[in-house]
XYZ file of C-alpha atoms in Angstrom:
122
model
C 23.621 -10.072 -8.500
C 21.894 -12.993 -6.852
C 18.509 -14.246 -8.160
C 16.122 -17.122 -7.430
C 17.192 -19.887 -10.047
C 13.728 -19.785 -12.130
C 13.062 -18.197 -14.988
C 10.923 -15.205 -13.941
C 11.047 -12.471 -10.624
C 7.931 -14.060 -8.314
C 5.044 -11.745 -8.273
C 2.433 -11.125 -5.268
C -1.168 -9.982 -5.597
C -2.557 -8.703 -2.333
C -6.039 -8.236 -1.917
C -7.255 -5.662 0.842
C -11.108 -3.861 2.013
C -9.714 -0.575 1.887
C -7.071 1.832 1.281
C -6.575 2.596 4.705
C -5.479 -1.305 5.207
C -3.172 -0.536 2.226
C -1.513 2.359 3.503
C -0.657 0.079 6.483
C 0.523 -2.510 4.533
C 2.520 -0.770 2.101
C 3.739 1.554 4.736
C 5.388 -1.743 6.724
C 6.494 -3.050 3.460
C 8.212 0.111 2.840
C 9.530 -0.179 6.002
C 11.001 -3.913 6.149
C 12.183 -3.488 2.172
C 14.451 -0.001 2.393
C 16.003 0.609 5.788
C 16.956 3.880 6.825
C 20.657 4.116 6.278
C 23.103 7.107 6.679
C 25.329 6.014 3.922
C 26.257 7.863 0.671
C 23.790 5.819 -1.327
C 20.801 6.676 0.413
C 17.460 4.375 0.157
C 14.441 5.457 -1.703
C 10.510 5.210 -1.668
C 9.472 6.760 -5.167
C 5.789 8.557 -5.567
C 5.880 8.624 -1.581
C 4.079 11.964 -1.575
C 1.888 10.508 -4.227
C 0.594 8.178 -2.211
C 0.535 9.546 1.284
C -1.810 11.942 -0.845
C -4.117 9.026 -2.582
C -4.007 6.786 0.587
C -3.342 8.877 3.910
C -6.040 9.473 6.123
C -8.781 11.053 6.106
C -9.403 13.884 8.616
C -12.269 12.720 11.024
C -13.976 14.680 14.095
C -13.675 12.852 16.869
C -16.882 13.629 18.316
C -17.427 11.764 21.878
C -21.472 10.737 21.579
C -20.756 9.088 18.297
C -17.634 8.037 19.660
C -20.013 5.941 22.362
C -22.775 4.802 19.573
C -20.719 2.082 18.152
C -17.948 -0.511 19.108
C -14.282 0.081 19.387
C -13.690 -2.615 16.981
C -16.197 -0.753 14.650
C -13.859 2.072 14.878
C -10.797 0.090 14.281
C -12.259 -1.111 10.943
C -13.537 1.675 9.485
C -11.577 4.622 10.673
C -9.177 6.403 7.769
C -9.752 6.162 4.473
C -11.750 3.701 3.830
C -12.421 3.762 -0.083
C -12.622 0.397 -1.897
C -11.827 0.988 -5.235
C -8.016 0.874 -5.583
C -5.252 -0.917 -7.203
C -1.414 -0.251 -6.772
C 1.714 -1.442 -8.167
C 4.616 -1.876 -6.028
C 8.369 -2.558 -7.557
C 10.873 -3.275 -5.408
C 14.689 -2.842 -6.276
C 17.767 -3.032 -4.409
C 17.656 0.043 -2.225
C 14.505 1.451 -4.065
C 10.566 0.900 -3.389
C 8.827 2.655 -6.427
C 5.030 2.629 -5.980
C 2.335 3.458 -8.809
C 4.720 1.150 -10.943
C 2.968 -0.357 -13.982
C 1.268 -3.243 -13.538
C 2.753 -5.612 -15.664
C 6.069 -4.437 -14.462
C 5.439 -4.677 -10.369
C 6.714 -7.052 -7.686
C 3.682 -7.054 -6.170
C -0.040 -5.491 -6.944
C -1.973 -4.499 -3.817
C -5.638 -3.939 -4.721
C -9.290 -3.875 -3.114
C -11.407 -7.002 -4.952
C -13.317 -3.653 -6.501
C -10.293 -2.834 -8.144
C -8.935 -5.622 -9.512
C -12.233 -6.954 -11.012
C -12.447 -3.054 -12.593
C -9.071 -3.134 -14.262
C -9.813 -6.796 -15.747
C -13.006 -5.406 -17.032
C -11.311 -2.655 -18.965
């Protein structure tokens, strides 16, 4: 097993607007961490369902006149779902990407500024 030579496993906090930006992110992550492979020992994403669930997209109606009432870039930033309380962890293994790991625990937290400041309150 190789390991960095410190002490501890480095840990990322990454702060996003909304959960549609997550879903992106974590989605790429996913996507760079556990390669699809046709081997025996296949490659996991654990709580996948889970998630596409919490931080999929929300169904819009694409309605042309409203369409025209604002910018395109408007559109860009606040199409999906675009909630701002949120905080996931994300542990990463070998072959495996479990998300809604526990915090303490996680590789990296991904979390609106909402979110974090709500779980340091409680």
């Amino acid at each position: 097993r190789v390991q960095d030579q410190g002490f501890k496993r480095c840990r990322a906090l990454i702060v996003l607007p909304s959960r549609s930006n997550a879903y992106k992110s974590v989605t790429s992550l996913c996507e760079l961490t556990v390669p699809p492979t046709d081997s025996a020992e296949k490659s996991q994403i654990v709580n996948k369902k889970r998630f596409e669930e919490s931080f999929g997209s929300v169904e819009e109606e694409d309605d042309e006149e409203t369409r025209r009432k604002k910018p395109d870039d408007y559109w860009e930033v606040f199409s999906g779902n675009t909630d701002d309380d949120f905080l996931l962890g994300v542990q990463m293994g070998r072959r495996t990407v479990r998300l809604f790991s526990s915090y303490y625990s996680s590789d990296v937290i991904i979390g609106s500024p909402v979110g974090i400041r709500r779980h340091i309150e409680s």
